[in-house]
Amino acid sequence: MLDRRPFMDKDYWLKLLESGDALEILQRYSEFKNQVFADEIIEKTVRYAAEKEPGTALYFADIYKKQFYANKVIERAVRNQVKEYPEGVLLGGDLYIDKPYAKEILFAACEKGSLAVLQHTELYIDKPYAKELISKASYNVFSDKNQVLELLQNINSLHDSPENVRFAILPFLTPGQKYDLITKGREEIYTSSYLTIVDSLFVDVKKKHQSLDKLLSPEQMQSMGIFLEAAASYNRIDPALRCISNAAFPGIMQSIITQCADHTKGMESAATLATIISSQSQNITLRKTLEEGFHKGYDQAIVDKESRHQYGLLASLYTCTYRDTVIPGQKAFFDKIMGIALYHIPALDTLNQSKLTDKNGVCNQLMVFASDDDSKKSYENWKKEYHGLPGWETVEYNQYTVIKKTDGKVPVSIYANKPEAGTDGIKDIEQVVRKQQDSVQASFQVFIGRGHSYHANEYLSHLSNKTSLVYLGSCGGYNNLSRVLQVDPTAQVIATRERGSMYVNDPLLLNLNRSINEAGKINWHEEDQKLQKIPSADKTGYLMPNKNMGLELLQYYDRIKDEPTISFDAAPSASKPPSPHVNRHKSISH
């Protein structure tokens, strides 16, 4: 008996084509591909699609690309597609990139799809017209902040790709365009994206033998505060300051100093200024601007108590750093500031036993791993760090792991969720610790976030206001400092301003745990000396609490912000400012 199923009939498919159903025909190709009429149906269908549905013709090119008519069909489809949907042309670029008309198509795509052109540089990066094409596409994209953000998100999304693929566009961007990626994408940029882009920008500025401000438009200069805030957060403040001309410093710095009086951005600006102070720049123009700005800001904030305290604290930090070289005309002001005891910022030198133990005398630590491959590698390396160490025991559970040492001055228990267990592992840990502490809420004296920086929201959600030490060892962990202080303004923080590495994190954490276990406290000066001996170049980005001037400023400001201001007349007189060792380097017990 003959098979009378309709799709075995050539006329059935021709009628579908007459009704304009090219997509359905190509989707159902497997149903008739063995029929004698298959080639005829496909040829007619793709020729039709190239005119009416070019995206369909390109998407199903694998069906016909070996046929004699394929080149003409693909070219026709590409030329029609670029008019209506240029992004689609880039997605199917492998079909035509080596054809004589490829350059024409890509430049046509720039008219409506510049962003897509920049997102698919791997398609044409080795072509002689690549620089010209990227330059044209970049001009269009960088005039629209939303497209700049999309381009940056594309760079971020290639985090695990080789650098020559992820950052293929960088050599073709202008310094101003790289600057825009940083300033317009400040909230979205990954640490690795920022470091590569900004270092490339510094190289460009040096090659051009011009200062950065000379390469930017007046509109772009309005974002210089954002640029310097990012540089302060990512340990790039020194090269950032070096690429600014002396002529531009007064305007830039005065803008940042003025923002201290803005109660929505004030502390962010103050933290940036604290980092600039800590850079110990010898640029006289910069220092003169800071001195005059702090003096003026303090004098003008007569009725604004919070701003007056900020300027007073910044002036105090400045005096501690440049005590003997303050400009003569400003010396009287800074001497008087140092005569106000309220502005003597205590140093974060130690973390004592009372802050590191629960009511049972145990130091409980919560280490949160994200669920990506990087976290899995970090998790295994963390366990390896303690393997075979006398007195340290590793106990595996279904969803989490505990590494502990029960003897010594302070017993230490480190609880870590297994990466694949996610929040379920953390819930199990909290339940166990609650039971041990006989409390409603588990109390962890140390919190450690592990994994890429873009998982920060995930792991910081488990931070509590009872934590004394927070460890942010992921790339750019410093950027989460303000969020940590919102949860617990008194927490001491170790953070990295550059790339985080398990080859720094794990030996550094082991050093801390040995100090807690054996001495019952942490001395940050000693721990910093141990950090310098870790054989990894990435250690330079790690910042201990005693060297984090921004942290000291933010924490102390939170303590005094409601205190009444003190006039110079009421302040104790001093013939000379007290030694720095009497103020911010005098430790208060924590």
Coordinates of C-alpha atoms in Angstrom, one line a residue:
M1 CA 0.0 0.0 0.0
L2 CA 1.4 3.5 -0.9
D3 CA 2.2 6.0 1.8
R4 CA -0.2 8.9 1.3
R5 CA 1.0 11.2 4.1
P6 CA 0.8 14.8 2.8
F7 CA 4.4 15.8 3.5
M8 CA 5.5 13.0 1.1
D9 CA 3.9 15.0 -1.7
K10 CA 5.9 17.8 -3.4
D11 CA 2.8 19.8 -4.0
Y12 CA 2.2 20.0 -0.3
W13 CA 5.5 21.8 0.3
L14 CA 5.0 24.1 -2.8
K15 CA 1.6 25.2 -1.4
L16 CA 3.3 26.0 1.9
L17 CA 5.8 28.1 0.1
E18 CA 3.1 29.9 -1.9
S19 CA 1.5 30.9 1.4
G20 CA 4.9 32.3 2.6
D21 CA 5.7 29.6 5.1
A22 CA 9.5 29.4 4.4
L23 CA 10.3 29.1 8.0
E24 CA 8.1 26.1 8.6
I25 CA 9.5 24.4 5.5
L26 CA 13.0 24.8 6.7
Q27 CA 12.2 23.8 10.2
R28 CA 10.6 20.6 8.9
Y29 CA 13.3 19.8 6.4
S30 CA 14.1 16.4 8.1
E31 CA 10.6 15.2 7.1
F32 CA 11.3 15.4 3.3
K33 CA 15.0 15.5 3.0
N34 CA 15.2 12.0 1.5
Q35 CA 12.6 12.7 -1.1
V36 CA 13.6 13.2 -4.8
F37 CA 12.1 16.7 -4.8
A38 CA 13.9 17.8 -1.7
D39 CA 16.7 19.9 -3.5
E40 CA 14.1 21.6 -5.6
I41 CA 12.0 22.6 -2.6
I42 CA 14.9 23.8 -0.6
E43 CA 16.3 25.9 -3.5
K44 CA 13.0 27.6 -4.1
T45 CA 12.4 28.1 -0.4
V46 CA 15.8 29.8 0.4
R47 CA 15.7 32.0 -2.8
Y48 CA 12.3 33.2 -1.6
A49 CA 13.5 33.6 2.0
A50 CA 16.6 35.6 0.9
E51 CA 14.2 38.2 -0.4
K52 CA 11.3 38.1 2.1
E53 CA 12.8 36.5 5.3
P54 CA 16.6 37.0 5.0
G55 CA 17.2 36.1 8.6
T56 CA 15.6 32.7 8.0
A57 CA 17.7 32.1 4.9
L58 CA 20.9 32.8 6.9
Y59 CA 19.9 30.8 10.0
F60 CA 19.3 27.6 8.0
A61 CA 22.3 28.0 5.7
D62 CA 23.8 24.7 6.8
I63 CA 21.0 23.0 4.9
Y64 CA 22.1 24.4 1.5
K65 CA 25.5 26.0 1.8
K66 CA 27.2 23.3 -0.3
Q67 CA 24.8 23.8 -3.2
F68 CA 25.8 25.7 -6.4
Y69 CA 23.4 28.5 -5.6
A70 CA 24.4 29.0 -2.0
N71 CA 26.8 32.0 -2.5
K72 CA 24.2 34.0 -4.4
V73 CA 21.5 33.2 -1.9
I74 CA 23.6 34.1 1.1
E75 CA 24.8 37.4 -0.5
R76 CA 21.2 38.4 -1.3
A77 CA 20.1 37.5 2.2
V78 CA 22.9 39.4 3.8
R79 CA 22.3 42.5 1.7
N80 CA 18.6 42.5 2.6
Q81 CA 19.2 41.6 6.3
V82 CA 21.6 44.5 6.9
K83 CA 18.9 47.0 5.9
E84 CA 16.4 45.8 8.6
Y85 CA 18.3 43.9 11.2
P86 CA 22.1 44.6 11.2
E87 CA 22.6 42.6 14.4
G88 CA 21.5 39.5 12.5
V89 CA 24.2 40.0 9.9
L90 CA 26.8 39.9 12.6
L91 CA 25.5 36.7 14.1
G92 CA 25.8 35.0 10.7
G93 CA 29.1 36.6 9.8
D94 CA 31.0 33.4 9.3
L95 CA 28.9 32.8 6.1
Y96 CA 30.3 35.8 4.2
I97 CA 33.3 37.3 6.1
D98 CA 35.8 36.2 3.5
K99 CA 33.7 37.3 0.6
P100 CA 34.6 40.5 -1.4
Y101 CA 31.4 42.2 -0.2
A102 CA 32.0 41.6 3.5
K103 CA 33.5 45.1 4.2
E104 CA 30.6 46.8 2.5
I105 CA 28.1 44.8 4.6
L106 CA 29.9 45.5 7.9
F107 CA 30.1 49.2 7.3
A108 CA 26.4 49.2 6.3
A109 CA 25.7 47.5 9.6
C110 CA 27.3 50.4 11.4
E111 CA 24.5 52.7 10.4
K112 CA 21.9 50.9 12.6
G113 CA 23.9 48.3 14.5
S114 CA 27.2 49.9 15.7
L115 CA 26.9 48.2 19.1
A116 CA 26.6 44.7 17.4
V117 CA 29.7 45.5 15.3
L118 CA 31.7 46.2 18.5
Q119 CA 30.3 43.1 20.2
H120 CA 31.5 40.8 17.4
T121 CA 35.0 42.0 16.8
E122 CA 36.3 38.4 16.7
L123 CA 34.6 38.2 13.2
Y124 CA 36.8 40.8 11.5
I125 CA 39.5 41.8 13.9
D126 CA 42.3 40.4 11.6
K127 CA 40.9 42.3 8.5
P128 CA 42.8 45.3 7.2
Y129 CA 39.7 47.5 7.6
A130 CA 39.2 46.6 11.3
K131 CA 40.5 49.8 12.8
E132 CA 38.4 52.0 10.5
L133 CA 35.3 49.9 11.2
I134 CA 35.7 50.0 15.0
S135 CA 36.4 53.7 14.9
K136 CA 33.2 54.4 13.0
A137 CA 31.2 52.0 15.3
S138 CA 32.7 53.5 18.4
Y139 CA 31.8 57.0 17.4
N140 CA 28.2 56.0 17.2
V141 CA 28.1 53.9 20.3
F142 CA 29.9 56.3 22.7
S143 CA 27.3 59.0 22.1
D144 CA 24.7 56.9 23.9
K145 CA 25.3 55.9 27.5
N146 CA 22.9 53.0 27.3
Q147 CA 25.0 51.5 24.4
V148 CA 28.2 52.1 26.3
L149 CA 26.7 50.1 29.2
E150 CA 25.7 47.3 26.8
L151 CA 29.2 47.2 25.4
L152 CA 30.7 47.1 28.9
Q153 CA 28.4 44.3 29.9
N154 CA 29.6 42.4 26.8
I155 CA 33.2 42.8 28.0
N156 CA 32.2 41.7 31.5
S157 CA 30.3 38.6 30.1
L158 CA 33.5 37.4 28.4
H159 CA 35.2 37.1 31.8
D160 CA 36.4 33.6 31.2
S161 CA 37.5 34.2 27.6
P162 CA 41.1 34.8 26.6
E163 CA 42.1 38.5 27.0
N164 CA 42.8 38.9 23.3
V165 CA 39.2 38.0 22.7
R166 CA 37.6 39.8 25.6
F167 CA 39.5 43.0 25.1
A168 CA 40.0 42.9 21.3
I169 CA 38.3 46.3 20.9
L170 CA 40.7 48.1 23.3
P171 CA 43.6 48.9 21.0
F172 CA 41.1 50.7 18.7
L173 CA 39.4 52.9 21.2
T174 CA 40.5 56.5 22.0
P175 CA 41.5 57.5 25.5
G176 CA 38.2 59.4 25.9
Q177 CA 36.2 56.2 25.0
K178 CA 38.1 54.1 27.5
Y179 CA 37.4 56.9 30.1
D180 CA 33.7 56.7 29.2
L181 CA 33.6 52.9 29.7
I182 CA 35.0 53.5 33.2
T183 CA 32.9 56.5 34.3
K184 CA 29.6 55.7 32.6
G185 CA 29.9 52.0 33.6
R186 CA 31.2 52.6 37.1
E187 CA 28.4 50.7 38.8
E188 CA 28.5 47.7 36.3
I189 CA 32.2 47.3 35.6
Y190 CA 34.0 44.1 36.8
T191 CA 37.3 44.5 38.5
S192 CA 39.2 42.7 35.8
S193 CA 37.5 44.8 33.1
Y194 CA 38.4 48.0 35.0
L195 CA 42.0 47.1 35.6
T196 CA 42.6 46.2 32.0
I197 CA 40.8 49.2 30.6
V198 CA 42.3 51.8 32.9
D199 CA 45.9 50.4 32.5
S200 CA 45.4 50.6 28.8
L201 CA 44.2 54.2 29.2
F202 CA 47.3 55.1 31.2
V203 CA 49.5 53.7 28.4
D204 CA 47.7 55.8 25.8
V205 CA 48.1 59.0 27.8
K206 CA 51.8 58.3 28.2
K207 CA 52.3 57.6 24.5
K208 CA 50.5 60.8 23.5
H209 CA 52.7 62.9 25.8
Q210 CA 49.6 64.8 27.0
S211 CA 47.7 64.9 30.3
L212 CA 44.4 63.1 30.4
D213 CA 42.4 66.3 31.0
K214 CA 43.7 67.6 27.6
L215 CA 42.3 64.5 25.9
L216 CA 38.8 64.8 27.3
S217 CA 35.8 67.1 26.5
P218 CA 34.5 69.6 29.0
E219 CA 31.5 67.3 29.5
Q220 CA 33.7 64.3 30.2
M221 CA 35.7 66.3 32.7
Q222 CA 32.5 66.6 34.8
S223 CA 33.0 62.9 35.5
M224 CA 36.5 63.2 36.8
G225 CA 35.3 62.7 40.4
I226 CA 33.9 59.3 39.4
F227 CA 37.1 58.4 37.6
L228 CA 39.2 59.2 40.7
E229 CA 36.8 57.4 43.0
A230 CA 37.2 54.3 40.9
A231 CA 41.0 54.7 40.9
A232 CA 41.0 55.0 44.7
S233 CA 38.9 51.9 45.0
Y234 CA 41.1 49.8 42.6
N235 CA 44.6 50.9 43.8
R236 CA 45.2 53.1 40.8
I237 CA 45.1 56.5 42.4
D238 CA 48.9 57.2 41.9
P239 CA 48.9 56.7 38.1
A240 CA 45.5 58.5 37.9
L241 CA 46.9 61.6 39.7
R242 CA 50.1 61.5 37.6
C243 CA 48.1 61.7 34.3
I244 CA 46.3 65.0 35.3
S245 CA 47.9 68.3 34.6
N246 CA 48.6 70.9 37.4
A247 CA 46.3 73.3 35.7
A248 CA 43.4 70.9 36.1
F249 CA 43.9 70.0 39.7
P250 CA 42.2 73.0 41.4
G251 CA 39.0 72.5 39.5
I252 CA 38.9 68.7 39.9
M253 CA 39.8 68.6 43.6
Q254 CA 37.6 71.5 44.6
S255 CA 34.6 69.7 42.9
I256 CA 35.3 66.5 45.0
I257 CA 35.9 68.5 48.2
T258 CA 32.6 70.4 47.7
Q259 CA 30.8 67.1 47.3
C260 CA 31.7 66.3 50.9
A261 CA 28.8 68.6 51.8
D262 CA 26.4 66.6 49.7
H263 CA 24.8 64.3 52.2
T264 CA 24.1 61.7 49.5
K265 CA 27.6 61.5 48.1
G266 CA 29.6 63.1 50.9
M267 CA 31.2 60.1 52.5
E268 CA 32.1 58.5 49.2
S269 CA 33.9 61.7 48.2
A270 CA 35.6 61.9 51.7
A271 CA 36.8 58.3 51.3
T272 CA 38.3 59.2 47.9
L273 CA 40.0 62.2 49.4
A274 CA 41.4 60.0 52.2
T275 CA 42.9 57.7 49.6
I276 CA 44.4 60.6 47.7
I277 CA 45.9 61.8 51.0
S278 CA 47.3 58.4 51.7
S279 CA 49.1 58.3 48.3
Q280 CA 51.5 60.9 49.8
S281 CA 51.7 62.8 46.6
Q282 CA 54.5 65.3 46.4
N283 CA 52.6 67.4 43.8
I284 CA 52.6 70.9 45.3
T285 CA 49.6 72.0 43.2
L286 CA 47.6 69.1 44.4
R287 CA 48.5 69.6 48.0
K288 CA 47.8 73.3 47.9
T289 CA 44.4 72.6 46.5
L290 CA 43.6 70.1 49.2
E291 CA 44.8 72.4 52.0
E292 CA 42.8 75.3 50.7
G293 CA 39.8 73.2 50.0
F294 CA 39.7 71.6 53.5
H295 CA 40.1 75.0 55.1
K296 CA 37.4 76.6 53.0
G297 CA 35.0 73.7 53.4
Y298 CA 35.4 73.6 57.2
D299 CA 34.8 77.4 57.5
Q300 CA 31.8 77.3 55.3
A301 CA 30.1 74.4 57.0
I302 CA 29.3 76.5 60.1
V303 CA 25.7 75.3 60.4
D304 CA 26.2 71.9 58.8
K305 CA 27.5 69.7 61.6
E306 CA 28.1 66.5 59.6
S307 CA 30.0 68.3 56.8
R308 CA 32.1 70.2 59.3
H309 CA 33.1 67.0 61.0
Q310 CA 34.0 65.5 57.6
Y311 CA 36.3 68.4 56.7
G312 CA 37.8 68.4 60.2
L313 CA 38.6 64.7 59.9
L314 CA 40.1 65.1 56.4
A315 CA 42.2 68.0 57.6
S316 CA 43.4 65.9 60.6
L317 CA 44.3 63.0 58.2
Y318 CA 46.1 65.4 56.0
T319 CA 48.1 66.9 58.9
C320 CA 49.2 63.4 60.0
T321 CA 50.5 62.6 56.5
Y322 CA 52.1 66.0 55.6
R323 CA 52.7 67.3 59.1
D324 CA 56.0 69.1 58.6
T325 CA 55.3 70.4 55.1
V326 CA 51.9 72.2 55.3
I327 CA 52.0 75.4 53.3
P328 CA 52.9 78.3 55.6
G329 CA 49.7 80.2 54.9
Q330 CA 47.6 77.2 56.0
K331 CA 49.7 76.1 58.9
A332 CA 47.7 78.0 61.6
F333 CA 44.4 76.3 60.4
F334 CA 45.9 72.8 60.5
D335 CA 47.5 73.4 63.8
K336 CA 44.2 74.4 65.3
I337 CA 42.5 71.3 63.8
M338 CA 45.1 69.1 65.5
G339 CA 44.2 70.9 68.7
I340 CA 40.7 69.5 68.6
A341 CA 40.8 66.1 70.3
L342 CA 37.5 65.1 68.6
Y343 CA 39.4 64.9 65.3
H344 CA 42.1 62.6 66.5
I345 CA 41.3 59.5 64.5
P346 CA 42.4 56.3 66.3
A347 CA 44.3 53.7 64.3
L348 CA 42.9 50.2 63.7
D349 CA 46.0 48.5 65.1
T350 CA 44.5 45.4 66.8
L351 CA 41.5 43.2 67.1
N352 CA 41.2 41.8 70.6
Q353 CA 40.0 38.5 72.0
S354 CA 36.7 39.9 73.3
K355 CA 35.7 40.8 69.7
L356 CA 36.9 37.5 68.2
T357 CA 35.0 35.0 70.5
D358 CA 31.5 34.1 71.3
K359 CA 30.1 33.4 74.8
N360 CA 31.7 30.0 74.7
G361 CA 35.1 31.4 74.0
V362 CA 35.2 30.1 70.4
C363 CA 36.1 32.1 67.2
N364 CA 33.4 31.1 64.8
Q365 CA 34.0 31.9 61.1
L366 CA 31.6 31.8 58.2
M367 CA 33.2 31.3 54.8
V368 CA 30.7 31.7 51.9
F369 CA 31.6 30.2 48.6
A370 CA 29.7 31.1 45.4
S371 CA 28.6 28.3 43.1
D372 CA 30.9 28.9 40.1
D373 CA 34.0 27.0 38.9
D374 CA 36.4 29.6 40.4
S375 CA 34.8 29.1 43.8
K376 CA 35.1 25.3 43.5
K377 CA 38.8 25.7 42.9
S378 CA 39.2 28.1 45.8
Y379 CA 37.3 25.7 48.1
E380 CA 39.7 22.8 47.3
N381 CA 42.7 25.1 47.7
W382 CA 41.4 26.3 51.1
K383 CA 41.1 22.7 52.4
K384 CA 44.6 21.9 51.1
E385 CA 46.1 24.8 53.0
Y386 CA 45.3 23.1 56.3
H387 CA 46.0 19.6 55.3
G388 CA 48.5 17.9 57.6
L389 CA 48.9 20.9 59.9
P390 CA 49.3 19.8 63.6
G391 CA 46.1 20.3 65.6
W392 CA 43.9 21.3 62.6
E393 CA 41.0 18.9 61.8
T394 CA 38.9 18.9 58.7
V395 CA 35.4 17.5 59.0
E396 CA 33.2 16.9 56.0
Y397 CA 29.4 17.1 56.1
N398 CA 26.8 16.7 53.3
Q399 CA 26.4 20.4 52.5
Y400 CA 29.4 22.0 54.3
T401 CA 32.9 21.6 55.7
V402 CA 34.4 22.6 59.0
I403 CA 38.1 23.1 59.7
K404 CA 38.8 23.6 63.3
K405 CA 41.5 23.6 66.1
T406 CA 40.1 23.0 69.5
D407 CA 43.3 23.7 71.6
G408 CA 45.3 26.9 72.0
K409 CA 44.3 30.2 73.6
V410 CA 41.2 30.6 71.4
P411 CA 39.6 27.6 69.6
V412 CA 38.8 28.4 66.0
S413 CA 36.0 26.8 63.9
I414 CA 35.8 27.7 60.2
Y415 CA 32.5 26.8 58.6
A416 CA 32.3 26.8 54.8
N417 CA 29.4 25.8 52.5
K418 CA 30.3 23.5 49.7
P419 CA 30.0 25.6 46.5
E420 CA 27.5 23.2 44.9
A421 CA 25.3 23.4 48.1
G422 CA 24.9 27.1 47.9
T423 CA 22.6 28.7 50.5
D424 CA 21.4 25.2 51.7
G425 CA 24.9 24.7 53.1
I426 CA 24.8 28.0 54.9
K427 CA 21.4 27.2 56.4
D428 CA 22.8 24.0 57.8
I429 CA 25.8 25.8 59.2
E430 CA 23.7 28.4 60.9
Q431 CA 21.5 25.7 62.4
V432 CA 24.5 23.9 63.9
V433 CA 26.1 27.1 65.3
R434 CA 22.8 28.3 66.8
K435 CA 22.5 25.1 68.7
Q436 CA 26.1 25.3 69.9
Q437 CA 25.6 28.9 71.1
D438 CA 22.1 28.2 72.4
S439 CA 20.8 31.4 70.7
V440 CA 18.1 32.5 68.3
Q441 CA 20.6 33.7 65.7
A442 CA 24.0 32.2 64.9
S443 CA 26.9 34.5 65.7
F444 CA 30.0 34.5 63.5
Q445 CA 32.9 36.7 64.6
V446 CA 34.6 36.5 61.2
F447 CA 33.0 36.6 57.8
I448 CA 34.8 35.6 54.7
G449 CA 33.4 36.1 51.2
R450 CA 34.9 33.9 48.4
G451 CA 34.3 33.9 44.6
H452 CA 34.3 36.5 41.8
S453 CA 33.4 40.1 42.7
Y454 CA 30.1 39.8 40.7
H455 CA 28.9 37.4 43.4
A456 CA 29.2 40.0 46.1
N457 CA 25.5 40.5 46.4
E458 CA 25.1 36.8 46.9
Y459 CA 27.6 36.3 49.7
L460 CA 27.2 39.6 51.5
S461 CA 23.5 38.8 52.1
H462 CA 24.7 36.5 54.8
L463 CA 26.7 39.2 56.7
S464 CA 25.3 40.1 60.1
N465 CA 25.8 43.1 62.4
K466 CA 27.6 40.9 65.0
T467 CA 30.7 40.3 62.9
S468 CA 34.0 41.8 64.0
L469 CA 36.2 41.0 61.0
V470 CA 35.0 40.9 57.4
Y471 CA 37.3 39.5 54.7
L472 CA 36.6 40.6 51.1
G473 CA 39.2 38.7 49.2
S474 CA 37.4 38.6 45.8
C475 CA 38.6 40.9 43.0
G476 CA 37.9 44.5 44.0
G477 CA 36.4 43.6 47.3
Y478 CA 37.2 47.2 48.5
N479 CA 34.2 48.4 46.5
N480 CA 31.9 46.7 48.9
L481 CA 33.3 48.5 51.9
S482 CA 30.4 51.0 52.4
R483 CA 27.9 48.1 52.1
V484 CA 29.7 46.2 54.9
L485 CA 29.7 49.3 57.1
Q486 CA 26.0 49.8 56.6
V487 CA 25.5 46.4 58.2
D488 CA 28.0 46.9 60.9
P489 CA 29.8 50.3 61.2
T490 CA 32.3 48.8 63.7
A491 CA 33.5 45.8 61.6
Q492 CA 37.2 45.8 60.7
V493 CA 37.7 44.9 57.0
I494 CA 40.4 43.3 55.0
A495 CA 39.8 43.9 51.3
T496 CA 41.6 43.8 48.0
R497 CA 41.6 46.7 45.6
E498 CA 42.8 44.7 42.7
R499 CA 42.7 41.0 41.7
G500 CA 41.9 38.6 44.4
S501 CA 43.8 35.3 44.4
M502 CA 43.4 32.1 46.4
Y503 CA 47.2 32.0 46.5
V504 CA 47.0 35.1 48.7
N505 CA 43.7 34.5 50.4
D506 CA 44.4 31.1 51.9
P507 CA 47.9 31.7 53.4
L508 CA 46.8 35.1 54.6
L509 CA 43.7 33.6 56.3
L510 CA 45.9 30.8 57.8
N511 CA 48.2 33.4 59.3
L512 CA 45.2 35.2 60.9
N513 CA 43.8 32.0 62.3
R514 CA 47.2 31.0 63.8
S515 CA 47.3 34.4 65.5
I516 CA 43.8 34.1 66.8
N517 CA 44.4 30.6 68.0
E518 CA 47.8 31.1 69.6
A519 CA 47.7 34.8 70.7
G520 CA 44.0 35.4 71.1
K521 CA 44.2 38.6 69.1
I522 CA 45.3 40.1 65.8
N523 CA 48.0 42.7 65.5
W524 CA 47.6 44.2 62.0
H525 CA 51.1 45.5 61.7
E526 CA 52.4 42.0 62.3
E527 CA 49.9 40.5 59.9
D528 CA 50.9 43.0 57.2
Q529 CA 54.5 42.0 57.6
K530 CA 53.5 38.3 57.1
L531 CA 51.4 39.3 54.0
Q532 CA 54.5 40.8 52.4
K533 CA 56.2 37.4 52.6
I534 CA 53.5 35.6 50.6
P535 CA 55.1 34.7 47.2
S536 CA 52.4 36.2 45.0
A537 CA 52.4 39.4 43.0
D538 CA 48.7 39.8 43.7
K539 CA 49.4 40.6 47.4
T540 CA 50.0 44.2 46.6
G541 CA 46.3 44.9 46.2
Y542 CA 45.4 43.6 49.7
L543 CA 44.7 46.3 52.3
M544 CA 44.8 45.6 56.0
P545 CA 42.6 47.7 58.3
N546 CA 45.6 49.6 59.7
K547 CA 46.5 50.8 56.2
N548 CA 43.0 51.6 55.1
M549 CA 42.6 55.3 55.7
G550 CA 39.2 55.3 54.0
L551 CA 38.0 52.7 56.5
E552 CA 39.4 54.6 59.5
L553 CA 37.7 57.8 58.3
L554 CA 34.3 56.2 57.6
Q555 CA 34.2 54.3 60.9
Y556 CA 35.3 57.2 63.1
Y557 CA 33.0 59.6 61.3
D558 CA 30.1 57.3 62.1
R559 CA 31.1 57.5 65.8
I560 CA 31.3 61.3 66.0
K561 CA 28.8 62.6 63.4
D562 CA 26.3 63.5 66.1
E563 CA 28.8 65.2 68.3
P564 CA 28.5 69.0 68.6
T565 CA 31.1 71.0 66.7
I566 CA 33.9 72.7 68.6
S567 CA 35.1 76.2 67.8
F568 CA 38.8 76.9 67.6
D569 CA 38.4 79.3 70.5
A570 CA 37.1 76.4 72.7
A571 CA 39.7 73.9 71.5
P572 CA 42.9 73.5 73.6
S573 CA 45.6 75.7 72.3
A574 CA 48.8 74.1 71.0
S575 CA 52.1 75.7 70.1
K576 CA 52.6 72.8 67.7
P577 CA 50.4 70.0 66.5
P578 CA 50.6 66.8 68.4
S579 CA 52.7 64.0 66.9
P580 CA 50.8 61.7 64.5
H581 CA 51.5 58.9 67.0
V582 CA 49.3 60.7 69.5
N583 CA 46.2 60.7 67.2
R584 CA 45.4 58.3 64.3
H585 CA 48.3 56.0 65.3
K586 CA 47.1 55.7 68.9
S587 CA 45.1 52.4 69.0
I588 CA 41.8 52.2 70.7
S589 CA 41.0 48.7 71.9
H590 CA 38.7 46.9 69.5

